[in-house]
Amino acid sequence: MRLISITPNFEESMQIDEETIEWEECFNITAEPEGDETLTYFDVLTWVPTWRPGSPHPRFITARVSGVEVDRVDDADLWEAVVRYRIGGSVEEDDPTLEPAEIEWTTNEIMMPILRDQEGRPLLNTAGDILEYYEPVSYWVLSVKKKVAAVPRWVRDYDNAINDGAITIDGQRFGKHELQLKKLKIGGYQESSTGVLYREMSFELHQNPNTWITQIWNRGLFELVRTRVPATSVGLENPVPDAPVPTVEVIKRVRIVDDEGNPITTPTFLDRNGQRPRIYEERDGQQIEVGVKTELDPTDFVSLEFETKKVRPFNRLPLT
């Protein structure tokens, strides 16, 4: 992650009680990620060490940092950092929300669907039908506990969500779409020995060693076929009256038939263009279609990915 710029956005002040004042200062951060990398709390503190909890404000030395939140903005390279400051009280010693998160690692097993064999081919029975095969796969579960001042703004939008980019937790890197948040819980208010109110948040991050994105084989009873038809048949006018009508290329959704011309009843594999995989030969420097493949290579089997779960930035989670 490469920092490009940090610019102030707005400042909001709020009186907490007669002896304590808290306010937030917002900053826009522009950074250049590498691949699917996402900005983390650790990146921000590396660039701006004075935002560490307990650090003094650059202008008001009696104010101390009480917390930092980093949220992604719509722009892929733009983030928003909210730095909270407090005047009064003892930020470093008395605020339980500044205590580090407790992260416990355990392993679990889940029955995972297996789509391909070691060569990348789908699992088929002797008649060519897709087999639904599951096998136990070991995966990590990270149980997180963190004391928070209040219910976070993001809480209702994250249950069962998966991570939108790579993230490092406890020094271990997890790839995009590899973690899912589960069992989110926030307890009632408690009071520390110094009278500070807080709530305890807990949740689990379940790892899928492959991906939490839903994958389904690209199969169907229809295929997309490119063909040329008279321009007038698709609502276009003949540009030259009394001349032969030009043709245009269209894509039609056509029912697939067997060798006897009967519509197939079992879905067949399609390529990324929505067609049965074709055989091509090079003639005069051009690839000419000569038929439909009957024996498919591993690369001919295409699986489609669907985002059936919410995808959210996990750098918002209290993991430090």
Short mmCIF file of C-alpha atoms in Angstrom, two decimals:
data_model
loop_
_atom_site.label_atom_id
_atom_site.label_comp_id
_atom_site.label_asym_id
_atom_site.label_seq_id
_atom_site.Cartn_x
_atom_site.Cartn_y
_atom_site.Cartn_z
CA MET A 1 0.00 0.00 0.00
CA ARG A 2 1.52 3.35 -1.10
CA LEU A 3 0.36 6.61 0.48
CA ILE A 4 -0.47 9.41 -1.97
CA SER A 5 -2.06 12.11 0.18
CA ILE A 6 -3.84 12.89 3.47
CA THR A 7 -6.11 15.95 3.54
CA PRO A 8 -8.38 17.25 6.35
CA ASN A 9 -12.11 17.05 5.74
CA PHE A 10 -14.18 18.35 8.67
CA GLU A 11 -14.15 18.73 12.44
CA GLU A 12 -17.05 18.10 14.80
CA SER A 13 -16.99 18.96 18.51
CA MET A 14 -19.23 17.56 21.21
CA GLN A 15 -19.48 18.29 24.95
CA ILE A 16 -19.62 15.04 26.91
CA ASP A 17 -19.98 16.38 30.46
CA GLU A 18 -18.72 19.24 32.61
CA GLU A 19 -15.16 17.91 32.72
CA THR A 20 -14.72 16.05 29.42
CA ILE A 21 -14.87 17.16 25.79
CA GLU A 22 -14.68 14.81 22.81
CA TRP A 23 -14.56 15.63 19.12
CA GLU A 24 -13.78 13.99 15.80
CA GLU A 25 -11.46 15.14 13.04
CA CYS A 26 -11.97 13.60 9.62
CA PHE A 27 -9.30 13.12 6.95
CA ASN A 28 -9.41 11.89 3.36
CA ILE A 29 -6.63 9.41 2.58
CA THR A 30 -5.66 8.61 -1.00
CA ALA A 31 -3.52 5.50 -1.32
CA GLU A 32 -2.50 3.13 -4.09
CA PRO A 33 -3.23 -0.52 -3.21
CA GLU A 34 -1.38 -3.49 -4.66
CA GLY A 35 -3.87 -5.89 -6.24
CA ASP A 36 -6.86 -6.50 -3.95
CA GLU A 37 -5.10 -4.99 -0.92
CA THR A 38 -7.20 -2.79 1.37
CA LEU A 39 -6.10 -0.03 3.74
CA THR A 40 -5.77 -1.13 7.37
CA TYR A 41 -5.55 0.58 10.74
CA PHE A 42 -1.88 -0.46 10.88
CA ASP A 43 -1.12 1.28 7.57
CA VAL A 44 -2.60 4.52 8.89
CA LEU A 45 -0.61 4.42 12.14
CA THR A 46 2.56 3.74 10.16
CA TRP A 47 2.00 6.90 8.13
CA VAL A 48 0.69 9.03 11.01
CA PRO A 49 2.16 7.77 14.33
CA THR A 50 0.58 10.74 16.14
CA TRP A 51 -2.83 9.08 15.67
CA ARG A 52 -1.97 6.27 18.07
CA PRO A 53 -4.36 6.14 21.08
CA GLY A 54 -3.07 8.35 23.87
CA SER A 55 -1.00 10.60 21.57
CA PRO A 56 -1.40 14.39 22.10
CA HIS A 57 -3.23 16.64 19.65
CA PRO A 58 -0.80 18.70 17.48
CA ARG A 59 -2.38 22.01 18.62
CA PHE A 60 -4.18 21.23 21.88
CA ILE A 61 -1.66 19.42 24.04
CA THR A 62 -4.25 18.57 26.70
CA ALA A 63 -6.27 16.59 24.15
CA ARG A 64 -5.43 12.94 23.53
CA VAL A 65 -6.35 10.49 20.77
CA SER A 66 -9.08 8.17 22.05
CA GLY A 67 -9.63 6.14 18.86
CA VAL A 68 -9.33 5.93 15.06
CA GLU A 69 -11.72 4.47 12.45
CA VAL A 70 -10.84 3.90 8.79
CA ASP A 71 -13.64 3.52 6.21
CA ARG A 72 -13.45 3.04 2.46
CA VAL A 73 -15.19 5.63 0.29
CA ASP A 74 -16.84 4.77 -3.05
CA ASP A 75 -13.64 5.61 -4.91
CA ALA A 76 -11.40 2.53 -4.97
CA ASP A 77 -8.32 4.53 -3.89
CA LEU A 78 -10.01 6.82 -1.34
CA TRP A 79 -10.46 6.17 2.38
CA GLU A 80 -11.80 8.26 5.25
CA ALA A 81 -10.07 8.31 8.64
CA VAL A 82 -11.96 9.59 11.69
CA VAL A 83 -9.69 10.50 14.62
CA ARG A 84 -11.39 10.98 17.99
CA TYR A 85 -9.82 13.30 20.58
CA ARG A 86 -10.66 13.79 24.24
CA ILE A 87 -9.91 16.56 26.72
CA GLY A 88 -10.35 15.51 30.34
CA GLY A 89 -10.26 12.12 31.95
CA SER A 90 -7.34 9.74 31.55
CA VAL A 91 -7.35 8.34 28.03
CA GLU A 92 -4.33 6.13 28.46
CA GLU A 93 -5.19 4.52 31.79
CA ASP A 94 -8.94 4.75 32.35
CA ASP A 95 -10.58 3.97 28.99
CA PRO A 96 -11.21 0.20 28.62
CA THR A 97 -12.04 0.69 24.92
CA LEU A 98 -8.33 1.37 24.30
CA GLU A 99 -7.41 -2.10 25.48
CA PRO A 100 -6.28 -4.32 22.57
CA ALA A 101 -8.68 -6.81 21.06
CA GLU A 102 -8.47 -10.40 22.27
CA ILE A 103 -8.12 -12.82 19.33
CA GLU A 104 -8.28 -16.58 19.83
CA TRP A 105 -7.42 -19.03 17.03
CA THR A 106 -9.11 -22.44 16.74
CA THR A 107 -9.63 -24.94 13.93
CA ASN A 108 -12.92 -26.43 12.83
CA GLU A 109 -14.16 -28.71 10.06
CA ILE A 110 -16.84 -28.06 7.49
CA MET A 111 -18.24 -30.21 4.68
CA MET A 112 -17.21 -28.31 1.55
CA PRO A 113 -18.52 -28.97 -1.98
CA ILE A 114 -15.79 -30.23 -4.31
CA LEU A 115 -16.25 -29.01 -7.89
CA ARG A 116 -13.09 -30.28 -9.60
CA ASP A 117 -10.57 -33.09 -9.46
CA GLN A 118 -6.81 -32.50 -9.36
CA GLU A 119 -6.74 -31.87 -13.14
CA GLY A 120 -9.51 -29.28 -13.00
CA ARG A 121 -12.24 -31.51 -14.43
CA PRO A 122 -15.72 -31.66 -12.89
CA LEU A 123 -16.74 -34.74 -10.94
CA LEU A 124 -19.03 -36.78 -13.22
CA ASN A 125 -20.66 -40.19 -12.96
CA THR A 126 -20.35 -42.81 -15.72
CA ALA A 127 -23.34 -41.28 -17.53
CA GLY A 128 -21.82 -37.80 -17.53
CA ASP A 129 -23.99 -36.28 -14.79
CA ILE A 130 -22.55 -33.85 -12.25
CA LEU A 131 -21.81 -35.45 -8.90
CA GLU A 132 -22.54 -33.49 -5.73
CA TYR A 133 -19.55 -34.44 -3.60
CA TYR A 134 -18.61 -33.02 -0.21
CA GLU A 135 -15.59 -33.72 1.94
CA PRO A 136 -14.45 -32.42 5.34
CA VAL A 137 -12.09 -29.45 5.11
CA SER A 138 -10.25 -27.95 8.08
CA TYR A 139 -10.44 -24.18 8.43
CA TRP A 140 -9.56 -21.47 10.95
CA VAL A 141 -11.99 -19.66 13.23
CA LEU A 142 -10.84 -16.38 14.81
CA SER A 143 -12.84 -15.49 17.93
CA VAL A 144 -12.55 -11.75 18.64
CA LYS A 145 -13.49 -9.80 21.78
CA LYS A 146 -13.22 -6.02 22.02
CA LYS A 147 -14.52 -3.40 24.45
CA VAL A 148 -16.29 -0.57 22.63
CA ALA A 149 -17.80 2.73 23.73
CA ALA A 150 -21.07 2.20 21.86
CA VAL A 151 -22.70 0.13 19.14
CA PRO A 152 -20.62 0.81 15.98
CA ARG A 153 -22.35 2.44 13.03
CA TRP A 154 -21.51 -0.50 10.74
CA VAL A 155 -22.88 -3.27 12.96
CA ARG A 156 -26.22 -3.88 11.19
CA ASP A 157 -24.53 -4.17 7.81
CA TYR A 158 -21.86 -6.76 8.61
CA ASP A 159 -23.49 -9.93 9.93
CA ASN A 160 -22.48 -12.84 7.63
CA ALA A 161 -20.48 -10.44 5.42
CA ILE A 162 -17.24 -11.49 3.68
CA ASN A 163 -14.07 -9.43 3.28
CA ASP A 164 -13.75 -7.25 0.17
CA GLY A 165 -9.95 -7.38 0.05
CA ALA A 166 -6.85 -8.98 1.52
CA ILE A 167 -6.32 -8.30 5.23
CA THR A 168 -3.64 -9.14 7.79
CA ILE A 169 -4.69 -10.26 11.28
CA ASP A 170 -2.18 -11.18 13.98
CA GLY A 171 0.53 -11.13 11.32
CA GLN A 172 -1.32 -13.66 9.10
CA ARG A 173 -2.58 -12.60 5.67
CA PHE A 174 -6.02 -13.66 4.46
CA GLY A 175 -7.00 -13.26 0.83
CA LYS A 176 -10.01 -11.53 -0.69
CA HIS A 177 -13.36 -13.26 0.05
CA GLU A 178 -11.62 -15.72 2.41
CA LEU A 179 -13.21 -14.60 5.72
CA GLN A 180 -16.84 -14.43 6.82
CA LEU A 181 -18.08 -12.62 9.93
CA LYS A 182 -20.43 -14.66 12.13
CA LYS A 183 -21.97 -14.68 15.62
CA LEU A 184 -21.75 -10.92 16.13
CA LYS A 185 -22.77 -9.98 19.66
CA ILE A 186 -22.70 -6.76 21.71
CA GLY A 187 -23.37 -6.93 25.43
CA GLY A 188 -24.97 -4.37 27.70
CA TYR A 189 -23.18 -1.43 29.29
CA GLN A 190 -20.61 -2.14 31.96
CA GLU A 191 -18.65 0.27 34.12
CA SER A 192 -14.90 0.19 34.65
CA SER A 193 -13.29 0.72 38.05
CA THR A 194 -12.80 4.38 37.10
CA GLY A 195 -16.44 4.91 36.09
CA VAL A 196 -16.04 4.65 32.29
CA LEU A 197 -18.97 2.95 30.54
CA TYR A 198 -18.26 0.38 27.82
CA ARG A 199 -19.80 -2.60 26.05
CA GLU A 200 -18.12 -5.86 25.08
CA MET A 201 -18.34 -6.85 21.44
CA SER A 202 -17.58 -10.36 20.22
CA PHE A 203 -17.67 -12.01 16.81
CA GLU A 204 -16.08 -14.83 14.84
CA LEU A 205 -14.22 -14.76 11.54
CA HIS A 206 -14.58 -18.06 9.67
CA GLN A 207 -11.98 -18.83 7.01
CA ASN A 208 -12.82 -20.58 3.76
CA PRO A 209 -9.47 -21.75 2.30
CA ASN A 210 -10.91 -21.40 -1.22
CA THR A 211 -13.49 -18.61 -1.30
CA TRP A 212 -16.85 -17.68 0.22
CA ILE A 213 -18.05 -16.60 -3.25
CA THR A 214 -20.67 -19.03 -4.61
CA GLN A 215 -19.39 -21.07 -7.58
CA ILE A 216 -21.70 -22.96 -9.97
CA TRP A 217 -20.88 -24.81 -13.18
CA ASN A 218 -21.74 -22.91 -16.37
CA ARG A 219 -24.26 -25.33 -17.93
CA GLY A 220 -27.51 -24.95 -19.79
CA LEU A 221 -30.09 -26.16 -22.30
CA PHE A 222 -29.59 -23.08 -24.50
CA GLU A 223 -26.54 -21.45 -26.05
CA LEU A 224 -25.79 -18.10 -27.66
CA VAL A 225 -25.22 -18.30 -31.42
CA ARG A 226 -23.89 -15.55 -33.65
CA THR A 227 -25.63 -15.33 -37.01
CA ARG A 228 -26.17 -12.83 -39.81
CA VAL A 229 -29.67 -11.68 -40.70
CA PRO A 230 -31.10 -9.04 -43.06
CA ALA A 231 -30.84 -5.60 -41.47
CA THR A 232 -34.54 -4.97 -42.09
CA SER A 233 -35.46 -7.98 -39.92
CA VAL A 234 -34.14 -6.19 -36.82
CA GLY A 235 -35.80 -2.85 -37.56
CA LEU A 236 -33.03 -1.20 -39.63
CA GLU A 237 -33.71 0.50 -42.95
CA ASN A 238 -31.97 -0.34 -46.19
CA PRO A 239 -29.50 2.55 -46.66
CA VAL A 240 -29.69 2.18 -50.46
CA PRO A 241 -33.26 1.69 -51.75
CA ASP A 242 -33.72 -1.00 -54.42
CA ALA A 243 -30.25 -2.42 -53.57
CA PRO A 244 -29.70 -5.79 -51.86
CA VAL A 245 -30.46 -5.56 -48.16
CA PRO A 246 -27.23 -5.72 -46.11
CA THR A 247 -26.88 -8.20 -43.27
CA VAL A 248 -25.95 -7.57 -39.65
CA GLU A 249 -24.60 -9.90 -36.98
CA VAL A 250 -26.94 -10.73 -34.11
CA ILE A 251 -26.70 -13.04 -31.11
CA LYS A 252 -29.58 -15.43 -30.61
CA ARG A 253 -30.43 -17.68 -27.67
CA VAL A 254 -30.93 -21.08 -29.30
CA ARG A 255 -32.11 -24.38 -27.83
CA ILE A 256 -29.36 -27.01 -28.02
CA VAL A 257 -30.28 -30.20 -29.91
CA ASP A 258 -28.68 -33.64 -30.07
CA ASP A 259 -27.36 -35.43 -33.16
CA GLU A 260 -30.92 -36.40 -34.13
CA GLY A 261 -32.20 -32.84 -33.88
CA ASN A 262 -34.09 -33.32 -30.63
CA PRO A 263 -33.78 -30.72 -27.83
CA ILE A 264 -31.47 -31.93 -25.09
CA THR A 265 -32.98 -32.51 -21.64
CA THR A 266 -29.76 -32.52 -19.58
CA PRO A 267 -27.81 -29.24 -19.27
CA THR A 268 -24.47 -29.30 -21.07
CA PHE A 269 -21.27 -27.37 -20.35
CA LEU A 270 -20.89 -23.90 -21.86
CA ASP A 271 -17.83 -21.71 -22.35
CA ARG A 272 -17.43 -18.12 -21.15
CA ASN A 273 -19.26 -16.89 -24.27
CA GLY A 274 -22.37 -18.93 -23.49
CA GLN A 275 -21.66 -21.52 -26.21
CA ARG A 276 -20.72 -25.18 -26.29
CA PRO A 277 -16.90 -25.35 -26.62
CA ARG A 278 -15.98 -25.30 -30.32
CA ILE A 279 -13.20 -26.83 -32.43
CA TYR A 280 -11.26 -24.37 -34.58
CA GLU A 281 -8.77 -24.81 -37.42
CA GLU A 282 -6.43 -22.23 -38.88
CA ARG A 283 -7.07 -21.55 -42.56
CA ASP A 284 -5.36 -18.75 -44.45
CA GLY A 285 -4.31 -17.15 -41.18
CA GLN A 286 -7.82 -17.23 -39.69
CA GLN A 287 -9.43 -19.41 -37.01
CA ILE A 288 -12.37 -21.19 -38.63
CA GLU A 289 -15.00 -23.04 -36.59
CA VAL A 290 -15.29 -26.66 -37.75
CA GLY A 291 -17.46 -28.27 -35.09
CA VAL A 292 -18.46 -28.75 -31.48
CA LYS A 293 -16.10 -30.47 -29.04
CA THR A 294 -17.21 -33.86 -27.78
CA GLU A 295 -14.22 -34.44 -25.48
CA LEU A 296 -13.57 -31.40 -23.29
CA ASP A 297 -10.24 -30.26 -21.85
CA PRO A 298 -9.96 -29.05 -18.22
CA THR A 299 -9.86 -25.46 -19.46
CA ASP A 300 -13.23 -25.93 -21.18
CA PHE A 301 -15.07 -26.35 -17.88
CA VAL A 302 -16.15 -22.92 -16.65
CA SER A 303 -17.58 -22.13 -13.22
CA LEU A 304 -19.54 -18.92 -12.63
CA GLU A 305 -19.12 -16.83 -9.49
CA PHE A 306 -22.03 -15.13 -7.73
CA GLU A 307 -21.89 -12.72 -4.79
CA THR A 308 -24.68 -14.21 -2.69
CA LYS A 309 -23.19 -12.76 0.50
CA LYS A 310 -22.55 -9.15 1.49
CA VAL A 311 -19.01 -7.98 0.63
CA ARG A 312 -17.65 -5.41 3.10
CA PRO A 313 -14.28 -3.86 4.08
CA PHE A 314 -12.99 -5.71 7.13
CA ASN A 315 -10.55 -2.93 8.05
CA ARG A 316 -13.51 -1.37 9.92
CA LEU A 317 -13.58 -4.26 12.39
CA PRO A 318 -11.99 -3.73 15.84
CA LEU A 319 -9.09 -6.14 15.38
CA THR A 320 -6.44 -4.21 17.33
#
